[in-house]
PDB file of C-alpha atoms and ligand atoms in Angstrom:
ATOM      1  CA  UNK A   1     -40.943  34.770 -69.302  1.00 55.00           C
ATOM      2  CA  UNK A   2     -42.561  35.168 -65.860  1.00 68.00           C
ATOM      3  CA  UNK A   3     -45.534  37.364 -65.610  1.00 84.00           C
ATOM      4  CA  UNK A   4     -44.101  41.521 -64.945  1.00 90.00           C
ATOM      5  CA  UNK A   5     -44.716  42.679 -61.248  1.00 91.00           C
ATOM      6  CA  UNK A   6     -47.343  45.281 -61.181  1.00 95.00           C
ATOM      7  CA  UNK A   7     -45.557  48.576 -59.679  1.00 94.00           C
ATOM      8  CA  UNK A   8     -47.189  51.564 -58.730  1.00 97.00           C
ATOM      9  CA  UNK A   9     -45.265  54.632 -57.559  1.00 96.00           C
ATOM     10  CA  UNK A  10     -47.080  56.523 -54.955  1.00 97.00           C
ATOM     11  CA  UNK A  11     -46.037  60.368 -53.969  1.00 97.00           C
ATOM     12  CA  UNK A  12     -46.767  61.825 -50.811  1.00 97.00           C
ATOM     13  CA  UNK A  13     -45.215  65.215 -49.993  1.00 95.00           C
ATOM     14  CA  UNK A  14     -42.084  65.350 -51.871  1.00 93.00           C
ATOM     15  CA  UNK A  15     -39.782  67.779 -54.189  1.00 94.00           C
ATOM     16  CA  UNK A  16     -40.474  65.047 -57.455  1.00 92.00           C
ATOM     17  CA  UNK A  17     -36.844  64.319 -57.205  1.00 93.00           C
ATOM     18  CA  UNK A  18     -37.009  60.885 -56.933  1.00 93.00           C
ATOM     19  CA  UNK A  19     -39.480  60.367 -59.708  1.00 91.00           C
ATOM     20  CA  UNK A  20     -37.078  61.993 -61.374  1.00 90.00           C
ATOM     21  CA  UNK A  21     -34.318  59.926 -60.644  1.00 89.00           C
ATOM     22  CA  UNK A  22     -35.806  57.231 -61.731  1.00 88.00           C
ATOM     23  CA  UNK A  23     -36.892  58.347 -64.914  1.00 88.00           C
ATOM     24  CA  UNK A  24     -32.851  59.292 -64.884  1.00 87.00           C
ATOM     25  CA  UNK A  25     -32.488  55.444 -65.307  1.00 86.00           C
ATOM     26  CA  UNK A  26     -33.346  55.792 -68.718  1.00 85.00           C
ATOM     27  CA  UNK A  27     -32.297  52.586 -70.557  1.00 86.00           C
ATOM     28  CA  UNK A  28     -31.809  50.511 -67.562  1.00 83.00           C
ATOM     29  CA  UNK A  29     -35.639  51.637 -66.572  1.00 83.00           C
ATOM     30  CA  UNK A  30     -37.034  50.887 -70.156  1.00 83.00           C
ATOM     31  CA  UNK A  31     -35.630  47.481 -69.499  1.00 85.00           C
ATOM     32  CA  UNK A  32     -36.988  47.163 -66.252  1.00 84.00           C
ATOM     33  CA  UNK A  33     -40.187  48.125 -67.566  1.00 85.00           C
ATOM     34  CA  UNK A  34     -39.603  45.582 -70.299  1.00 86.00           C
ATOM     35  CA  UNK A  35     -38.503  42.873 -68.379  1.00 88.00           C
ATOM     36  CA  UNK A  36     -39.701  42.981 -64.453  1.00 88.00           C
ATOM     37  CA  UNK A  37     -42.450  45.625 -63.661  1.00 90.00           C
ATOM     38  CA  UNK A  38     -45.613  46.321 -65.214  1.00 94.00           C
ATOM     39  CA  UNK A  39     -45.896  50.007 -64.416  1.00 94.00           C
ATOM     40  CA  UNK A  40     -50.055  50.564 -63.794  1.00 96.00           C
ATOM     41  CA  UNK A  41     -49.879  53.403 -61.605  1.00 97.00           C
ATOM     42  CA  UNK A  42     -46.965  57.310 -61.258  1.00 94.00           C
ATOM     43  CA  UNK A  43     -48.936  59.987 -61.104  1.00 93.00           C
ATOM     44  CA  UNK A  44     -45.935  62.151 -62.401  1.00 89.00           C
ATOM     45  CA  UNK A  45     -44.820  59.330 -65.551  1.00 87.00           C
ATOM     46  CA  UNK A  46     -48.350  58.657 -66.944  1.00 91.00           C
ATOM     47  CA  UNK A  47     -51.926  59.359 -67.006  1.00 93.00           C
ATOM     48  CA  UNK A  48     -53.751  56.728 -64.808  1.00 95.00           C
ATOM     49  CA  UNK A  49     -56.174  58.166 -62.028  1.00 94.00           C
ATOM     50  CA  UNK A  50     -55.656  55.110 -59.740  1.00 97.00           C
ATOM     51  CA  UNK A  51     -54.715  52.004 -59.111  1.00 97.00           C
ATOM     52  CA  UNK A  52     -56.092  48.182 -57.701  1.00 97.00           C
ATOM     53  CA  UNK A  53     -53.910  45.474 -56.361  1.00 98.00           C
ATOM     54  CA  UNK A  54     -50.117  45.812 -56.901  1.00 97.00           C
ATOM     55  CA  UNK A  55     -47.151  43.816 -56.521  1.00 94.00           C
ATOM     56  CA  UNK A  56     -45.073  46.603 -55.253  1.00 94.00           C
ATOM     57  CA  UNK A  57     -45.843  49.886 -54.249  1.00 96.00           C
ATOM     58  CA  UNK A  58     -43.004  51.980 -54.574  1.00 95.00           C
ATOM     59  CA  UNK A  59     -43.870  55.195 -52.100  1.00 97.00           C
ATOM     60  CA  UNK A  60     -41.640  58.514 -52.412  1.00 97.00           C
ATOM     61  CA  UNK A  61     -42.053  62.100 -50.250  1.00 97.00           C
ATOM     62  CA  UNK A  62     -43.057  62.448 -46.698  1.00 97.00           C
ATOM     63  CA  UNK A  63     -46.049  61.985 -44.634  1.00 97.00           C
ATOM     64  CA  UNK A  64     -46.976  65.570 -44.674  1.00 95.00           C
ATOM     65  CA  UNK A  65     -50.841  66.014 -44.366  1.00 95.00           C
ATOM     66  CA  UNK A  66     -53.737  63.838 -44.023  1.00 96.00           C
ATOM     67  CA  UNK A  67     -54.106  63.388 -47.054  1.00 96.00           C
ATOM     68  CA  UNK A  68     -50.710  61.756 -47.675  1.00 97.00           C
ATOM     69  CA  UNK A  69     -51.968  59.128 -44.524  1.00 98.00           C
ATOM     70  CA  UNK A  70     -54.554  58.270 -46.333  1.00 98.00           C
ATOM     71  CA  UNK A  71     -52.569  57.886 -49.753  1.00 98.00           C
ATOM     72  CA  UNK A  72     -49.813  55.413 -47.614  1.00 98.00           C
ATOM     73  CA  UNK A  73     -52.498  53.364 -45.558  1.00 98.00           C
ATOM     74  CA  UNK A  74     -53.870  52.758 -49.084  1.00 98.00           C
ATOM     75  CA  UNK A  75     -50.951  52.241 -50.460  1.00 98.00           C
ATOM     76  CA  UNK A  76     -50.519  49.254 -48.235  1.00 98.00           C
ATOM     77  CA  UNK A  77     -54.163  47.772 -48.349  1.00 98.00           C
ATOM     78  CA  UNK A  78     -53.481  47.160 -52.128  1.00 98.00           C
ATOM     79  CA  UNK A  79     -49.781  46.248 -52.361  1.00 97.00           C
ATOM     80  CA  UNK A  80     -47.893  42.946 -51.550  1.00 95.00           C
ATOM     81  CA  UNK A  81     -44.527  44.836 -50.575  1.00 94.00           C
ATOM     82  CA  UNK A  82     -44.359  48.420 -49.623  1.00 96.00           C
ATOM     83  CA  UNK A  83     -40.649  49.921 -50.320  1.00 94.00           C
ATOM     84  CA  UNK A  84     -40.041  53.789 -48.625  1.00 96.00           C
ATOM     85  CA  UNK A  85     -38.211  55.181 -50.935  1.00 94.00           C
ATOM     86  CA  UNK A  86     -35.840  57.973 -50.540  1.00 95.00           C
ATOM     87  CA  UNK A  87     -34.528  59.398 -47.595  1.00 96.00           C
ATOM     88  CA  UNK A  88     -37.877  61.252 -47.187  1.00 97.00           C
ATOM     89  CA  UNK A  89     -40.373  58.106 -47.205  1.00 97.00           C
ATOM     90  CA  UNK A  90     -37.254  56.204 -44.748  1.00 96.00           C
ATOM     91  CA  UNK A  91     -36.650  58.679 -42.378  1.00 95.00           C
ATOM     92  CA  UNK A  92     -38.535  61.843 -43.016  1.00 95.00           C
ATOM     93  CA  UNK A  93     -36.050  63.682 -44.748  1.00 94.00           C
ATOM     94  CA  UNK A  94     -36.135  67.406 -45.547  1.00 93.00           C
ATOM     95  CA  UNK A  95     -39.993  67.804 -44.782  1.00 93.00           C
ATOM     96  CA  UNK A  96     -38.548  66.705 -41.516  1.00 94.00           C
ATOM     97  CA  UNK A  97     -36.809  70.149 -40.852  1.00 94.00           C
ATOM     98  CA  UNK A  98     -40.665  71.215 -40.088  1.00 93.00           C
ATOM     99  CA  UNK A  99     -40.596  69.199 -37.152  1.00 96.00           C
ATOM    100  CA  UNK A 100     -38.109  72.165 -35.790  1.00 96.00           C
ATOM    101  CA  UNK A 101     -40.630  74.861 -35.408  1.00 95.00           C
ATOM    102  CA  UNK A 102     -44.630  75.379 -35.405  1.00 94.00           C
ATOM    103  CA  UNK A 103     -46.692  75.139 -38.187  1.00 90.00           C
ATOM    104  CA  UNK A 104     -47.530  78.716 -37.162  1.00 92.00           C
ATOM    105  CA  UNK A 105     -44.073  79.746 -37.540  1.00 93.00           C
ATOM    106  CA  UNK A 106     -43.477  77.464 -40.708  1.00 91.00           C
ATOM    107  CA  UNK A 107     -46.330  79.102 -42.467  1.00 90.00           C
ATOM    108  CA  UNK A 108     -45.679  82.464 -41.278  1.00 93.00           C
ATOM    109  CA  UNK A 109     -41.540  81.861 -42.631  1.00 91.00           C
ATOM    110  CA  UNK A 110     -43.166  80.306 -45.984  1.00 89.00           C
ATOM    111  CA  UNK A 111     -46.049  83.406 -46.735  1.00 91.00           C
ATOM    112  CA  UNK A 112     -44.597  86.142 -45.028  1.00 93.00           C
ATOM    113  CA  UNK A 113     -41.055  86.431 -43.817  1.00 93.00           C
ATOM    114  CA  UNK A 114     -38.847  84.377 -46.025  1.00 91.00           C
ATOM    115  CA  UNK A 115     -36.304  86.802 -47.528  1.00 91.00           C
ATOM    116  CA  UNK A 116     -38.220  86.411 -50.960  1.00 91.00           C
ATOM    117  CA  UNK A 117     -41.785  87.220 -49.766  1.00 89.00           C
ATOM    118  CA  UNK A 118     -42.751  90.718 -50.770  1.00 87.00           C
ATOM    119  CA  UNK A 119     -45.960  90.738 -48.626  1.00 88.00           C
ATOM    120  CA  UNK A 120     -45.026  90.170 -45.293  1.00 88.00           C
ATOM    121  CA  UNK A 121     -49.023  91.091 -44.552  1.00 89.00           C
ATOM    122  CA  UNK A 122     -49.867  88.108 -47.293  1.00 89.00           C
ATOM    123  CA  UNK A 123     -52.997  86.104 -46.515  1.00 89.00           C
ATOM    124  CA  UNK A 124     -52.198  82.892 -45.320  1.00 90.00           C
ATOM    125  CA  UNK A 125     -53.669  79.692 -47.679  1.00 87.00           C
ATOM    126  CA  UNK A 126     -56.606  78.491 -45.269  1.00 82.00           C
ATOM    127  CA  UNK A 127     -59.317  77.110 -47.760  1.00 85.00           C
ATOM    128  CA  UNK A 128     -59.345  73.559 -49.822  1.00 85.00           C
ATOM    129  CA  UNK A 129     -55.524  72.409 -48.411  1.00 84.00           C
ATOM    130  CA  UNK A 130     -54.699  69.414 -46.774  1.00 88.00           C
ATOM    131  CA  UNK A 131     -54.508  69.338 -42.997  1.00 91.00           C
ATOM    132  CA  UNK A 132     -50.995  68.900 -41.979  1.00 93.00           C
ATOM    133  CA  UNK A 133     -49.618  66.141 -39.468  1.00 96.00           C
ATOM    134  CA  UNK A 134     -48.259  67.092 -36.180  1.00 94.00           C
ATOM    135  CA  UNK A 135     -45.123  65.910 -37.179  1.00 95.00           C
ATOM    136  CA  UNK A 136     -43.316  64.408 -39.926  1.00 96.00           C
ATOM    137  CA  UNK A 137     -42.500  60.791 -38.986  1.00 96.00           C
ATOM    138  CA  UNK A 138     -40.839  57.618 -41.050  1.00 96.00           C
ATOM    139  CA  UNK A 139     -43.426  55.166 -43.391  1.00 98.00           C
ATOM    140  CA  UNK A 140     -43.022  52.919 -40.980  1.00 97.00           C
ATOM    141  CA  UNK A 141     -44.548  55.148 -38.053  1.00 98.00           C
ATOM    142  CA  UNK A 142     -47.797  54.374 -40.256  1.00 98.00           C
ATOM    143  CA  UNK A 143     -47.745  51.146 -41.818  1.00 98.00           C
ATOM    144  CA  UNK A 144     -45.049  47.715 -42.184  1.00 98.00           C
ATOM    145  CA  UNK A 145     -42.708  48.996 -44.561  1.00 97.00           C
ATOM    146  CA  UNK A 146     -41.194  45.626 -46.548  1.00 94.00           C
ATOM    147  CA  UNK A 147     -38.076  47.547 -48.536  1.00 91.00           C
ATOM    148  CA  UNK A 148     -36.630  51.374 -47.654  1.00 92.00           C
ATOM    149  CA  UNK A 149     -34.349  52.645 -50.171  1.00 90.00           C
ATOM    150  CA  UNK A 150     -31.985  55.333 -48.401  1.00 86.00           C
ATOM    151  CA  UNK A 151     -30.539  58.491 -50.226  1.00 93.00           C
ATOM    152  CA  UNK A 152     -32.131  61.563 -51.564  1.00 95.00           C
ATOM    153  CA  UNK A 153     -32.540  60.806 -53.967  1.00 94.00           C
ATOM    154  CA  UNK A 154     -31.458  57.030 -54.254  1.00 91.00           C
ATOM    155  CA  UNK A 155     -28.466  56.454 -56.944  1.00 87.00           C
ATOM    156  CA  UNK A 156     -28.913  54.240 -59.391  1.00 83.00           C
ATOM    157  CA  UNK A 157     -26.575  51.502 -58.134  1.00 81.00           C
ATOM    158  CA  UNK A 158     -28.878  51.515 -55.037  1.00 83.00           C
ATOM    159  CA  UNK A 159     -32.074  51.432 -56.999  1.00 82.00           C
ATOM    160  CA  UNK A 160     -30.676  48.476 -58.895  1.00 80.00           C
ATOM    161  CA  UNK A 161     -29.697  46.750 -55.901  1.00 82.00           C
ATOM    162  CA  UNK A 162     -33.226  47.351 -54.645  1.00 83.00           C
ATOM    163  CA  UNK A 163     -34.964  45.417 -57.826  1.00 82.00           C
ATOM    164  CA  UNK A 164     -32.382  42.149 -57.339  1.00 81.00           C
ATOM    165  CA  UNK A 165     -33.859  42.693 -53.257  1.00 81.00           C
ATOM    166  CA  UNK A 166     -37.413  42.454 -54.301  1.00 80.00           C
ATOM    167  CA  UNK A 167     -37.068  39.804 -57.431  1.00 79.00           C
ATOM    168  CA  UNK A 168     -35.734  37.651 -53.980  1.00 81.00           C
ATOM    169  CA  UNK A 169     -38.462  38.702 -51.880  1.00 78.00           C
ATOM    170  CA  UNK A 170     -41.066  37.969 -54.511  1.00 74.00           C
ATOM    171  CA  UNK A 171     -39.302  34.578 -55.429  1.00 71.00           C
ATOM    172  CA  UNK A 172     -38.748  33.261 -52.079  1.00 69.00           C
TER     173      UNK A 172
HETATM  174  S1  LIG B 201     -35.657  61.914 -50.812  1.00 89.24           S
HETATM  175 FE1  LIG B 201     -34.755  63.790 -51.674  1.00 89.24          FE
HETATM  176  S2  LIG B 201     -35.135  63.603 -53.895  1.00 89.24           S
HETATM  177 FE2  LIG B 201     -36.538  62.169 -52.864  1.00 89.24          FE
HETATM  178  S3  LIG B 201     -38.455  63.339 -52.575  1.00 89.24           S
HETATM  179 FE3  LIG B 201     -37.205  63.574 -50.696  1.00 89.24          FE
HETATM  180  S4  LIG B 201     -36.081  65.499 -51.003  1.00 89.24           S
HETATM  181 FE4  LIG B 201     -36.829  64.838 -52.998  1.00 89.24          FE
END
């Protein structure tokens, strides 16, 4: 059997629901695992801190902050293939509704006037949070994106489509 494809799954800003839709695979990811990737690196699936050279870096959520820049420019100094994945990491997706207003009026509608705040005098979070982006753009605003998988999040035919996509990119 040829060697596994080291995978990492890298989240910037997202809801989780892709990781979760891909532990939704269940059997068919077990085999995956089994068969094609060698997962080293999902912050939400298993316990390693970080991650060195990759095969494929599959990258979930939005561009959100800073620190989710610096997560995806990363992502791509230590991967071979960088797939977006999810309509967030393709297109921007629902973080994307931010780019409609301010952050001023996005945090103000998040900590003080959304219909289930109680304090509409709340203290806005200030200290030890990532600075936010100007606005949300696509993966591929930032760095060459190789694969994007579209839907939100991606069904599982898609997502099997995907691995046939990069077993040909991979193989030549
Ligand atoms: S694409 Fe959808 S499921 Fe995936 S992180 Fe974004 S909002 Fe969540």
């Amino acid at each position: 059997m040829a060697d596994k494809m080291k995978l990492a799954i890298v989240d910037l800003s997202y809801c989780c629901g892709c990781d979760i839709a891909l532990a939704d695979l269940g059997e068919s990811l077990f085999s995956l695992l089994q068969e094609v990737f060698d997962l080293v690196y999902a912050p939400l699936l298993m316990s390693a801190k970080d991650y060195d050279q990759v095969d494929v870096a599959l990258v979930t959520g939005a561009v959100r902050t800073e620190e989710d820049v610096a997560e995806l420019k990363k992502a791509r100094e230590r991967c071979k293939y960088l797939v977006a994945m999810g309509s967030c990491a393709a297109f921007g997706g629902l973080p994307g509704l931010a780019n409609l207003c301010t952050h001023e009026e996005m945090m103000q509608a998040a900590y003080r006037t959304a219909p289930t705040v109680k304090d509409a005098q709340a203290k806005l979070p200030a200290d030890d949070i990532p600075a936010l982006v100007d606005t949300i753009k696509p993966l591929d605003a930032y760095v060459q994106v190789d694969l994007a998988l579209p839907g939100c999040p991606p069904p599982p035919p898609v997502f099997v489509d995907f691995v046939k996509q990069v077993l040909a990119l991979v193989q030549g």
